[in-house]
Short mmCIF file of C-alpha atoms in Angstrom, two decimals:
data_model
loop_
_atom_site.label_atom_id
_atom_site.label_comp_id
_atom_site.label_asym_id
_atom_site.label_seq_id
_atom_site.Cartn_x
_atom_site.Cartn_y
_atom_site.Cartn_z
CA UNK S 1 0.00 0.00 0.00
CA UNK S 2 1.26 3.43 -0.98
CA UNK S 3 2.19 5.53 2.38
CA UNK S 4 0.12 8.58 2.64
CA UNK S 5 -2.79 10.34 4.37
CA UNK S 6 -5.73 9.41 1.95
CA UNK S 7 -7.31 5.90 2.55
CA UNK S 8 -7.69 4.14 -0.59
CA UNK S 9 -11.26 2.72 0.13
CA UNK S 10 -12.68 6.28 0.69
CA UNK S 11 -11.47 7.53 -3.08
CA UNK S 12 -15.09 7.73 -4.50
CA UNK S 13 -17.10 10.96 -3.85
CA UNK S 14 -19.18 11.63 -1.09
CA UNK S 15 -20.75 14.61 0.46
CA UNK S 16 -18.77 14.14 4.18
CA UNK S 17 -15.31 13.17 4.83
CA UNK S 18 -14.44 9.49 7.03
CA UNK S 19 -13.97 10.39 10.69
CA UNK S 20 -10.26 9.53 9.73
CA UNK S 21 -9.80 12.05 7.68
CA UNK S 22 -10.89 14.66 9.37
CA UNK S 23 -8.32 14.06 11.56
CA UNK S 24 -5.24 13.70 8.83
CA UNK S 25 -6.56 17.08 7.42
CA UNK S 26 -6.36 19.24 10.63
CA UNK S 27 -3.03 17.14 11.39
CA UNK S 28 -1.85 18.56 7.39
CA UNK S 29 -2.93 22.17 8.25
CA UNK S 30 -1.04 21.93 11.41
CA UNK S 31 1.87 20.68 9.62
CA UNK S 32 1.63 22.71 6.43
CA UNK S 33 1.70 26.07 9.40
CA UNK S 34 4.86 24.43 11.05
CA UNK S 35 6.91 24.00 8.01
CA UNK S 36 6.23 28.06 7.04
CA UNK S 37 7.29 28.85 9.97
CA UNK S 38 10.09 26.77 9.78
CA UNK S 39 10.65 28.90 6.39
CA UNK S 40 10.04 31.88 7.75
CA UNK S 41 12.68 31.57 10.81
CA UNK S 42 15.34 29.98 8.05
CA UNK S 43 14.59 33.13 5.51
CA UNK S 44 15.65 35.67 8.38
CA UNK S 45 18.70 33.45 9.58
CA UNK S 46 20.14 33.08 5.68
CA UNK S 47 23.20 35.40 5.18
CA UNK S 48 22.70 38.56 3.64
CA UNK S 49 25.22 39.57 1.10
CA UNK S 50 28.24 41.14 2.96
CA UNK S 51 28.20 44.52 0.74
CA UNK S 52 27.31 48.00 1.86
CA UNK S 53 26.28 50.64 -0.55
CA UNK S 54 30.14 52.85 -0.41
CA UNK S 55 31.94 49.54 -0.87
CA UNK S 56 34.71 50.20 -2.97
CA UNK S 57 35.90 47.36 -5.65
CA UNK S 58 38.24 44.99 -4.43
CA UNK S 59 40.99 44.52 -7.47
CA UNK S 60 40.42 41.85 -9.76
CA UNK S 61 37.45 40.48 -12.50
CA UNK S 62 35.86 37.16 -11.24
CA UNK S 63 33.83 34.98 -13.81
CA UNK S 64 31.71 32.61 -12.58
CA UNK S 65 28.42 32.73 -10.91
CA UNK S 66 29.52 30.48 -7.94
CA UNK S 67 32.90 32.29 -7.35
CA UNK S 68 30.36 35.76 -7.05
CA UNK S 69 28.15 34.13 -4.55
CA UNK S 70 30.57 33.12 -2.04
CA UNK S 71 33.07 36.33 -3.08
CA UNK S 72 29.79 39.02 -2.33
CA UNK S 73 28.85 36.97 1.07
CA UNK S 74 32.48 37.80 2.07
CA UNK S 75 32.33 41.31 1.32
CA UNK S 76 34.29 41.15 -1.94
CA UNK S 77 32.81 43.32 -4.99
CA UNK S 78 35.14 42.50 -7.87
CA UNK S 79 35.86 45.34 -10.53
CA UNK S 80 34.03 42.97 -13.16
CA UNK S 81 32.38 39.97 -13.34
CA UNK S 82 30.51 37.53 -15.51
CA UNK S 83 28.10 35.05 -14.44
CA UNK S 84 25.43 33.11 -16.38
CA UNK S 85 22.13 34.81 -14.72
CA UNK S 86 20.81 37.58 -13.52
CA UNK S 87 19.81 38.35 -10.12
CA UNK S 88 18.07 41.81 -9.71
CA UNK S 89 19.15 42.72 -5.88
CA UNK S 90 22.84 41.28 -6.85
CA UNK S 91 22.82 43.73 -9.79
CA UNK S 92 22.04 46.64 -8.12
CA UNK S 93 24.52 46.19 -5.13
CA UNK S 94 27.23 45.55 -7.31
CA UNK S 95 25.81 48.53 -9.46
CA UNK S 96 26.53 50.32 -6.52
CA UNK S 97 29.86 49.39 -6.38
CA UNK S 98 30.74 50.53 -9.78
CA UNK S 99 31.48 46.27 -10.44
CA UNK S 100 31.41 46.14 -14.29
CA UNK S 101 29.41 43.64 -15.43
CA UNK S 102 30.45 41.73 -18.68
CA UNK S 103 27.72 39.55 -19.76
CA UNK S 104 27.11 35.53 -19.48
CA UNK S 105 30.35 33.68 -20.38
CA UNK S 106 28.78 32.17 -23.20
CA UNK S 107 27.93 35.47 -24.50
CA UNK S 108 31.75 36.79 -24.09
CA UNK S 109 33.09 33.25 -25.99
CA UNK S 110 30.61 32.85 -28.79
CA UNK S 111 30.17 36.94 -29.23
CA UNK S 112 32.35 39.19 -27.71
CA UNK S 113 35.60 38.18 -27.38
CA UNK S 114 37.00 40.78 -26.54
CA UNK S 115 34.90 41.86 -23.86
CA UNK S 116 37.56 40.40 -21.40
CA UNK S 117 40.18 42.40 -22.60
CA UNK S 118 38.42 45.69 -22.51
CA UNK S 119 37.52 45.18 -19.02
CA UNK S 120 41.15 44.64 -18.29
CA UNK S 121 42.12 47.98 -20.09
CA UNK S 122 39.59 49.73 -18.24
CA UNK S 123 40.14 48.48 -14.57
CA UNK S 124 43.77 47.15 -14.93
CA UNK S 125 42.56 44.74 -12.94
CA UNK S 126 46.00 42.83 -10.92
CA UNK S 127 44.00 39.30 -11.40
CA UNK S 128 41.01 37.23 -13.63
CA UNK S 129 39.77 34.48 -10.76
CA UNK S 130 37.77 32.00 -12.92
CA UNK S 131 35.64 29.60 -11.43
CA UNK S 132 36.16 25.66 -11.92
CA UNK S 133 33.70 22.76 -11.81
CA UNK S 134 32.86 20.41 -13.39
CA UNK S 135 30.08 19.52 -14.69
CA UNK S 136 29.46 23.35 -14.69
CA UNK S 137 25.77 22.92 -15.89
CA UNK S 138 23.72 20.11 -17.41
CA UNK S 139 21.45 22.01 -18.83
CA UNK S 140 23.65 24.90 -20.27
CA UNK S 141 27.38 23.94 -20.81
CA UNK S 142 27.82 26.61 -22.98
CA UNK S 143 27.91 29.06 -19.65
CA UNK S 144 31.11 27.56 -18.84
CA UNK S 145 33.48 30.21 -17.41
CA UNK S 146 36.45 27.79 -18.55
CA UNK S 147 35.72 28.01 -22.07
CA UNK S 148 36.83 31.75 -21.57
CA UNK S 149 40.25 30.08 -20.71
CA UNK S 150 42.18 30.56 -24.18
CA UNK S 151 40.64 33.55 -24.44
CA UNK S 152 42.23 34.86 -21.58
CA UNK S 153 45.69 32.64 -21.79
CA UNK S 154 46.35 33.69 -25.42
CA UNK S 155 45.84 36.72 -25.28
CA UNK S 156 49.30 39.01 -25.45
CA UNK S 157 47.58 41.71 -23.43
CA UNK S 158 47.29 39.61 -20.16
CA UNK S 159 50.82 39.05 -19.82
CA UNK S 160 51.94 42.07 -21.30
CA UNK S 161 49.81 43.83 -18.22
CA UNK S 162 51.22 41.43 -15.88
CA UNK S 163 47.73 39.82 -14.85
CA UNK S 164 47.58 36.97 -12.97
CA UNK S 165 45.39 34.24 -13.93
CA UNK S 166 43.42 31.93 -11.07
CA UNK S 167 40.86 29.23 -10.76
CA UNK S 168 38.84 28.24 -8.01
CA UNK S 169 38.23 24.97 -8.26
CA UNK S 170 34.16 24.17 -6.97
CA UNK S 171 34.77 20.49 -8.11
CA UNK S 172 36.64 19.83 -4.79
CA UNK S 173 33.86 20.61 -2.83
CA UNK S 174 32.21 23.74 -1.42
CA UNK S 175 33.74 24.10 1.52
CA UNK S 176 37.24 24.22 0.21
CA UNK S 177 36.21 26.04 -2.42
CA UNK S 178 35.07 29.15 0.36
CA UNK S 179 38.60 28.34 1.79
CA UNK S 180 40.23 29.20 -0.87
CA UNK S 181 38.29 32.30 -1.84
CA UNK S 182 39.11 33.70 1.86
CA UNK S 183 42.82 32.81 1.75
CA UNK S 184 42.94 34.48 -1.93
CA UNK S 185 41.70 37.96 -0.93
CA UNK S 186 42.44 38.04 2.48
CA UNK S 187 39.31 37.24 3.86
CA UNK S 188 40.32 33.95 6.06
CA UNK S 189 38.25 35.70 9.30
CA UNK S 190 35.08 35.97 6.96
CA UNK S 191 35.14 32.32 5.56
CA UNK S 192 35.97 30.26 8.64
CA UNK S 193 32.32 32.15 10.00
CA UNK S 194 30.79 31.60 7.11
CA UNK S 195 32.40 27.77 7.16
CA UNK S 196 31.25 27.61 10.64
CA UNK S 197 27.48 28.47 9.80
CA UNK S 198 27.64 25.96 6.79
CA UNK S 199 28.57 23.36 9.72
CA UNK S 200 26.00 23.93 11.63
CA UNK S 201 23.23 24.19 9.16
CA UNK S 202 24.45 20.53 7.49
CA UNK S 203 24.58 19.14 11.08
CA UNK S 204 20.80 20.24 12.24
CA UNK S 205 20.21 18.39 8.92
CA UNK S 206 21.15 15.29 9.87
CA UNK S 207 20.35 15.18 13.21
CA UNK S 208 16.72 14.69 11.28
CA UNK S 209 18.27 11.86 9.03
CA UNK S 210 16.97 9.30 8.35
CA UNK S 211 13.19 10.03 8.03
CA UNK S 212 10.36 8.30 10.20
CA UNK S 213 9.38 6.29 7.03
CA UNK S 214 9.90 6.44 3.22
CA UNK S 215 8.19 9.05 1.26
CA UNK S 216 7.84 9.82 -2.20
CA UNK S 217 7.34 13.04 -3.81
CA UNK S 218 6.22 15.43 -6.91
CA UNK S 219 8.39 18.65 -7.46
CA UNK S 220 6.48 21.32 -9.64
CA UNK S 221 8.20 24.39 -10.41
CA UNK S 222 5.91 27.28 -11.35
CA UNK S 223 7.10 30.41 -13.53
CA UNK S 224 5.47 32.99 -15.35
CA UNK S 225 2.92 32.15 -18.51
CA UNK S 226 3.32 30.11 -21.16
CA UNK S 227 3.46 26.09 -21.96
CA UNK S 228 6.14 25.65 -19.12
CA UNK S 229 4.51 27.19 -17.06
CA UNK S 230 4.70 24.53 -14.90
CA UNK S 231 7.32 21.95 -15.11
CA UNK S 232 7.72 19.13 -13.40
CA UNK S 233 11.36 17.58 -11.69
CA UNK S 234 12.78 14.56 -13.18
CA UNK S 235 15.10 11.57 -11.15
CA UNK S 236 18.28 12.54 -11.21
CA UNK S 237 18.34 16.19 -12.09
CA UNK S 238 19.62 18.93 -9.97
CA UNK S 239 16.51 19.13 -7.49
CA UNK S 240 16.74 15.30 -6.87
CA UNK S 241 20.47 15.46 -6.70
CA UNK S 242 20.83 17.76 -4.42
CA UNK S 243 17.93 17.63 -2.13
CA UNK S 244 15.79 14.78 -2.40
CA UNK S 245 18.78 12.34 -2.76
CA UNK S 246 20.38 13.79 0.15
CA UNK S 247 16.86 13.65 2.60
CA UNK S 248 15.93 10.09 1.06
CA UNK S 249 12.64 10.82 -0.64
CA UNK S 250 12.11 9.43 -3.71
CA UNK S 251 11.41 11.68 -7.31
CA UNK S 252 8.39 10.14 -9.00
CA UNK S 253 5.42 11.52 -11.72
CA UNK S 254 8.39 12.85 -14.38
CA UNK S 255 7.29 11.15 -17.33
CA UNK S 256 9.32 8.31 -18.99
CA UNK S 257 9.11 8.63 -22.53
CA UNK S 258 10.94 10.85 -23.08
CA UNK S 259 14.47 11.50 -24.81
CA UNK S 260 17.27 12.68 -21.95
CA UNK S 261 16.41 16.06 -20.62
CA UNK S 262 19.88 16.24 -18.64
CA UNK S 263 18.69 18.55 -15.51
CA UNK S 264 16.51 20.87 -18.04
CA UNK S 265 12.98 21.15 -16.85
CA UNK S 266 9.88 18.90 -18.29
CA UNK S 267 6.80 19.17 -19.66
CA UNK S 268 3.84 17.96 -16.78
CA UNK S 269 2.39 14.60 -17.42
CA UNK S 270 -0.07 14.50 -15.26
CA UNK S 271 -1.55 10.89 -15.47
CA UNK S 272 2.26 10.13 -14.77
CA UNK S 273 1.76 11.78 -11.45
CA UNK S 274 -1.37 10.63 -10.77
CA UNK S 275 -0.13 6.90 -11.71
CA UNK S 276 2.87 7.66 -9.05
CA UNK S 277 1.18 8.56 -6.30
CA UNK S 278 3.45 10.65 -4.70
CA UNK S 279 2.70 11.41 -0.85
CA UNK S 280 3.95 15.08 -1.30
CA UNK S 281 3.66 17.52 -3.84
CA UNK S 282 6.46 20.48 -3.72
CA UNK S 283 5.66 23.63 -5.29
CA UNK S 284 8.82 25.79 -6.30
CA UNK S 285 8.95 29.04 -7.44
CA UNK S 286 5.37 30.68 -7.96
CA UNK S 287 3.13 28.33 -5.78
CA UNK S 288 0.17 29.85 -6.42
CA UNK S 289 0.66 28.85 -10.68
CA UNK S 290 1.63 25.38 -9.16
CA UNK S 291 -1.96 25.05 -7.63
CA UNK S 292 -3.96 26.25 -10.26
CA UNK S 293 -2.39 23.89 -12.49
CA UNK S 294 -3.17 21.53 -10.19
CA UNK S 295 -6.84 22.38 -9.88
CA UNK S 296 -7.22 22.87 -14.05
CA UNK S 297 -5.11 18.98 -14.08
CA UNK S 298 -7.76 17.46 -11.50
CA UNK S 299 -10.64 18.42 -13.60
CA UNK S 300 -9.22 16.78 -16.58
CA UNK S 301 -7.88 13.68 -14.84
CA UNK S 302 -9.91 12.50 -12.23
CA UNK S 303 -7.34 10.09 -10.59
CA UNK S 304 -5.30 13.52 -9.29
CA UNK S 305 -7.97 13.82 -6.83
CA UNK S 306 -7.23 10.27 -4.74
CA UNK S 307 -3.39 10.38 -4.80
CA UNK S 308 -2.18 10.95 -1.56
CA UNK S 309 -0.58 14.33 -1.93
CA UNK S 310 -3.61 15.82 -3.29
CA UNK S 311 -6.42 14.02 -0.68
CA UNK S 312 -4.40 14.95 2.16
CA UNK S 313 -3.51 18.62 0.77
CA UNK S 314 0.20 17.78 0.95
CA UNK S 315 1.44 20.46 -1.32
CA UNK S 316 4.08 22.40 -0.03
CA UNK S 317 5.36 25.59 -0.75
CA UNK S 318 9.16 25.48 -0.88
CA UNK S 319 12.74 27.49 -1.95
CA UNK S 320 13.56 26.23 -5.31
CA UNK S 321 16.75 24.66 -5.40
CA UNK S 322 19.65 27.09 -7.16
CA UNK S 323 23.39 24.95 -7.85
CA UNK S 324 24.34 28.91 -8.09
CA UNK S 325 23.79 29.64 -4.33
CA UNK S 326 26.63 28.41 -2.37
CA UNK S 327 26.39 30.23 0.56
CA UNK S 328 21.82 29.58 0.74
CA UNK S 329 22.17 26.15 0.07
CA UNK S 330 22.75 24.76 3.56
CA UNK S 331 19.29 26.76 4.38
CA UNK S 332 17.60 25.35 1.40
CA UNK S 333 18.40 21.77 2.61
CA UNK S 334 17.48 22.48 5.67
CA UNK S 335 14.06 23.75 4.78
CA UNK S 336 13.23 21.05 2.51
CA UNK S 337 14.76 18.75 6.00
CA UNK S 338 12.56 20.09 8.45
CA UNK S 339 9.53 20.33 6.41
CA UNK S 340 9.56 16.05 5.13
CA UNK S 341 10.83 15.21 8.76
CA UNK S 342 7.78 17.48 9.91
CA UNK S 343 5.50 15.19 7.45
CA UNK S 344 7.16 11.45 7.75
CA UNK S 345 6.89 11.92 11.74
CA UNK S 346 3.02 13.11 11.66
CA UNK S 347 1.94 10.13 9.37
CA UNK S 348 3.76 7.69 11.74
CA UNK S 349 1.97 9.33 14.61
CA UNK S 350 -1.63 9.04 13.01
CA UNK S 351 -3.18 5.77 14.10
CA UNK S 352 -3.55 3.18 11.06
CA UNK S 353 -7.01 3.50 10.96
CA UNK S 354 -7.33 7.01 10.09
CA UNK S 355 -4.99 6.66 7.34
#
């Protein structure tokens, strides 16, 4: 029997819920109320970017979206920089700054090649840091800051200017990775606290591992318009990888035939998730889209409305997982921890009967 909060024998209609139920659906609003707040206290605790608005430029161009996350939580603004997306707030701090932004990598490789090269007339910047790791992205490994290498190696102008050329190798792990950055530019203090947090956060983590009983669940990531609007998280893409994996709940209702999407996101099947039966459906991104996809999928396939997930409301509202935010990832486990602990212990407490 499929675990869950919905009791298989009471999927037809009726007017009034089993006595049971009534039960497992206060128990899910209680839970659904503990794991925001569990969000909420995890959003104020995440570290805010280490960058105040006179922060002058600390010499050098850094290239790679990574390398800028853990370089702006240690109070390091570089004079350029290059990363593969944009983040609005992270603009306009380093805006701020007077940090030059160059475009995506794959836009300086494939279009401007000489965008590196300007930048280093124009800040005669001491050092290009380029960040390492491999893979760099499943989806997109045309945003590889390493194919920038020759670029930067051949040219006559870097060693003519005397520029050193570094790497910060990600593929080693995080945490040396943060190490490294410190030791680079003199911020050792900064990234042994930051280290220290990390710790702690990964710890709290698996102090809840291994969950009260196996779950599965359905990660829907909603966005803005369109025929993706919702997409739906396959096994063994980045979500999965690193969250799911790591927790123990299984990915189901990504459908199968299909040719290999990498990490990319998919097209909703949803009599895939309805033949799943996943006890938990995750909603990334823009929740509310998730739900009325949700609503709009029931009406069309009937067997969404006696999965487990969707009887027992189990649809929760989570951070969407980004391989681009070192420094938030601990918090993002965590969250995603606390909330399927939260769940796997309240099924196990709910007598058998009511389930």
């Amino acid at each position: 029997m499929t675990p869950g909060w919905s009791c298989k024998k009471h999927r037809s209609a009726r007017s009034q819920p089993a006595p049971g139920e009534v039960l497992t659906l206060h128990l899910r609003q209680e839970i659904v109320m503990r794991v925001l707040a569990v969000l909420a206290a995890l959003a104020a605790a995440t570290p805010s970017l280490a960058i105040e608005a006179n922060t002058q430029p600390t010499p050098g161009i850094l290239i790679g979206d990574r390398l800028l996350n853990v370089a702006t939580h240690l109070g390091i603004v570089p004079q350029a920089y290059s990363i593969r997306q944009t983040d609005s707030a992270l603009d306009t701090l380093l805006e701020s700054a007077g940090s030059l932004p160059l475009g995506t990598p794959a836009h300086m490789v494939d279009e401007n090649p000489c965008a590196i090269l300007v930048a280093l007339l124009e800040t005669e910047a001491p050092r290009i840091v380029v960040e390492s790791s491999d893979p760099f992205d499943v989806t997109d490994p045309a945003q590889d800051p390493q194919r920038l290498m020759p670029l930067i190696t051949q040219a006559d102008l870097v060693e003519h200017m005397g520029t050193a050329i570094e790497t910060v190798d990600f593929t080693i792990g995080a945490d040396l990775a943060i190490f490294q950055i410190g030791e680079m530019f003199g911020r050792s203090a900064e990234a042994a606290a930051l280290l220290d947090e990390r710790e702690a956060r990964i710890a709290s983590v698996e102090a809840l591992l291994p969950l009260d009983r196996p779950m599965r669940a359905t990660v829907l990531h909603g966005a803005d318009g369109g025929d993706m609007a919702v997409t739906v998280e396959r096994p063994g893409g980045p979500t999965d990888l690193a969250l799911l994996d790591r927790i123990g709940v299984e990915t189901v209702g990504a459908p199968t035939a299909v040719p290999d999407a990498g990490g990319a996101p998919m097209r909703v099947d949803w009599h895939a998730i309805a033949a799943a039966e996943p006890d938990v459906i995750v909603a990334t991104g823009d929740a509310d889209q998730v739900r009325a996809a949700l609503r709009r999928a029931t009406a069309a396939v009937p067997a969404l409305a006696g999965i487990p997930a969707v009887a027992a409301d189990a649809i929760l509202p989570l951070p969407a997982y980004s391989d681009m935010d070192v420094v938030g990832y601990p918090y993002t486990l965590e969250a995603w921890t606390r909330a399927f602990s939260e769940i796997a212990m309240a099924a196990v407490s709910v007598p058998a009967a009511s389930r």
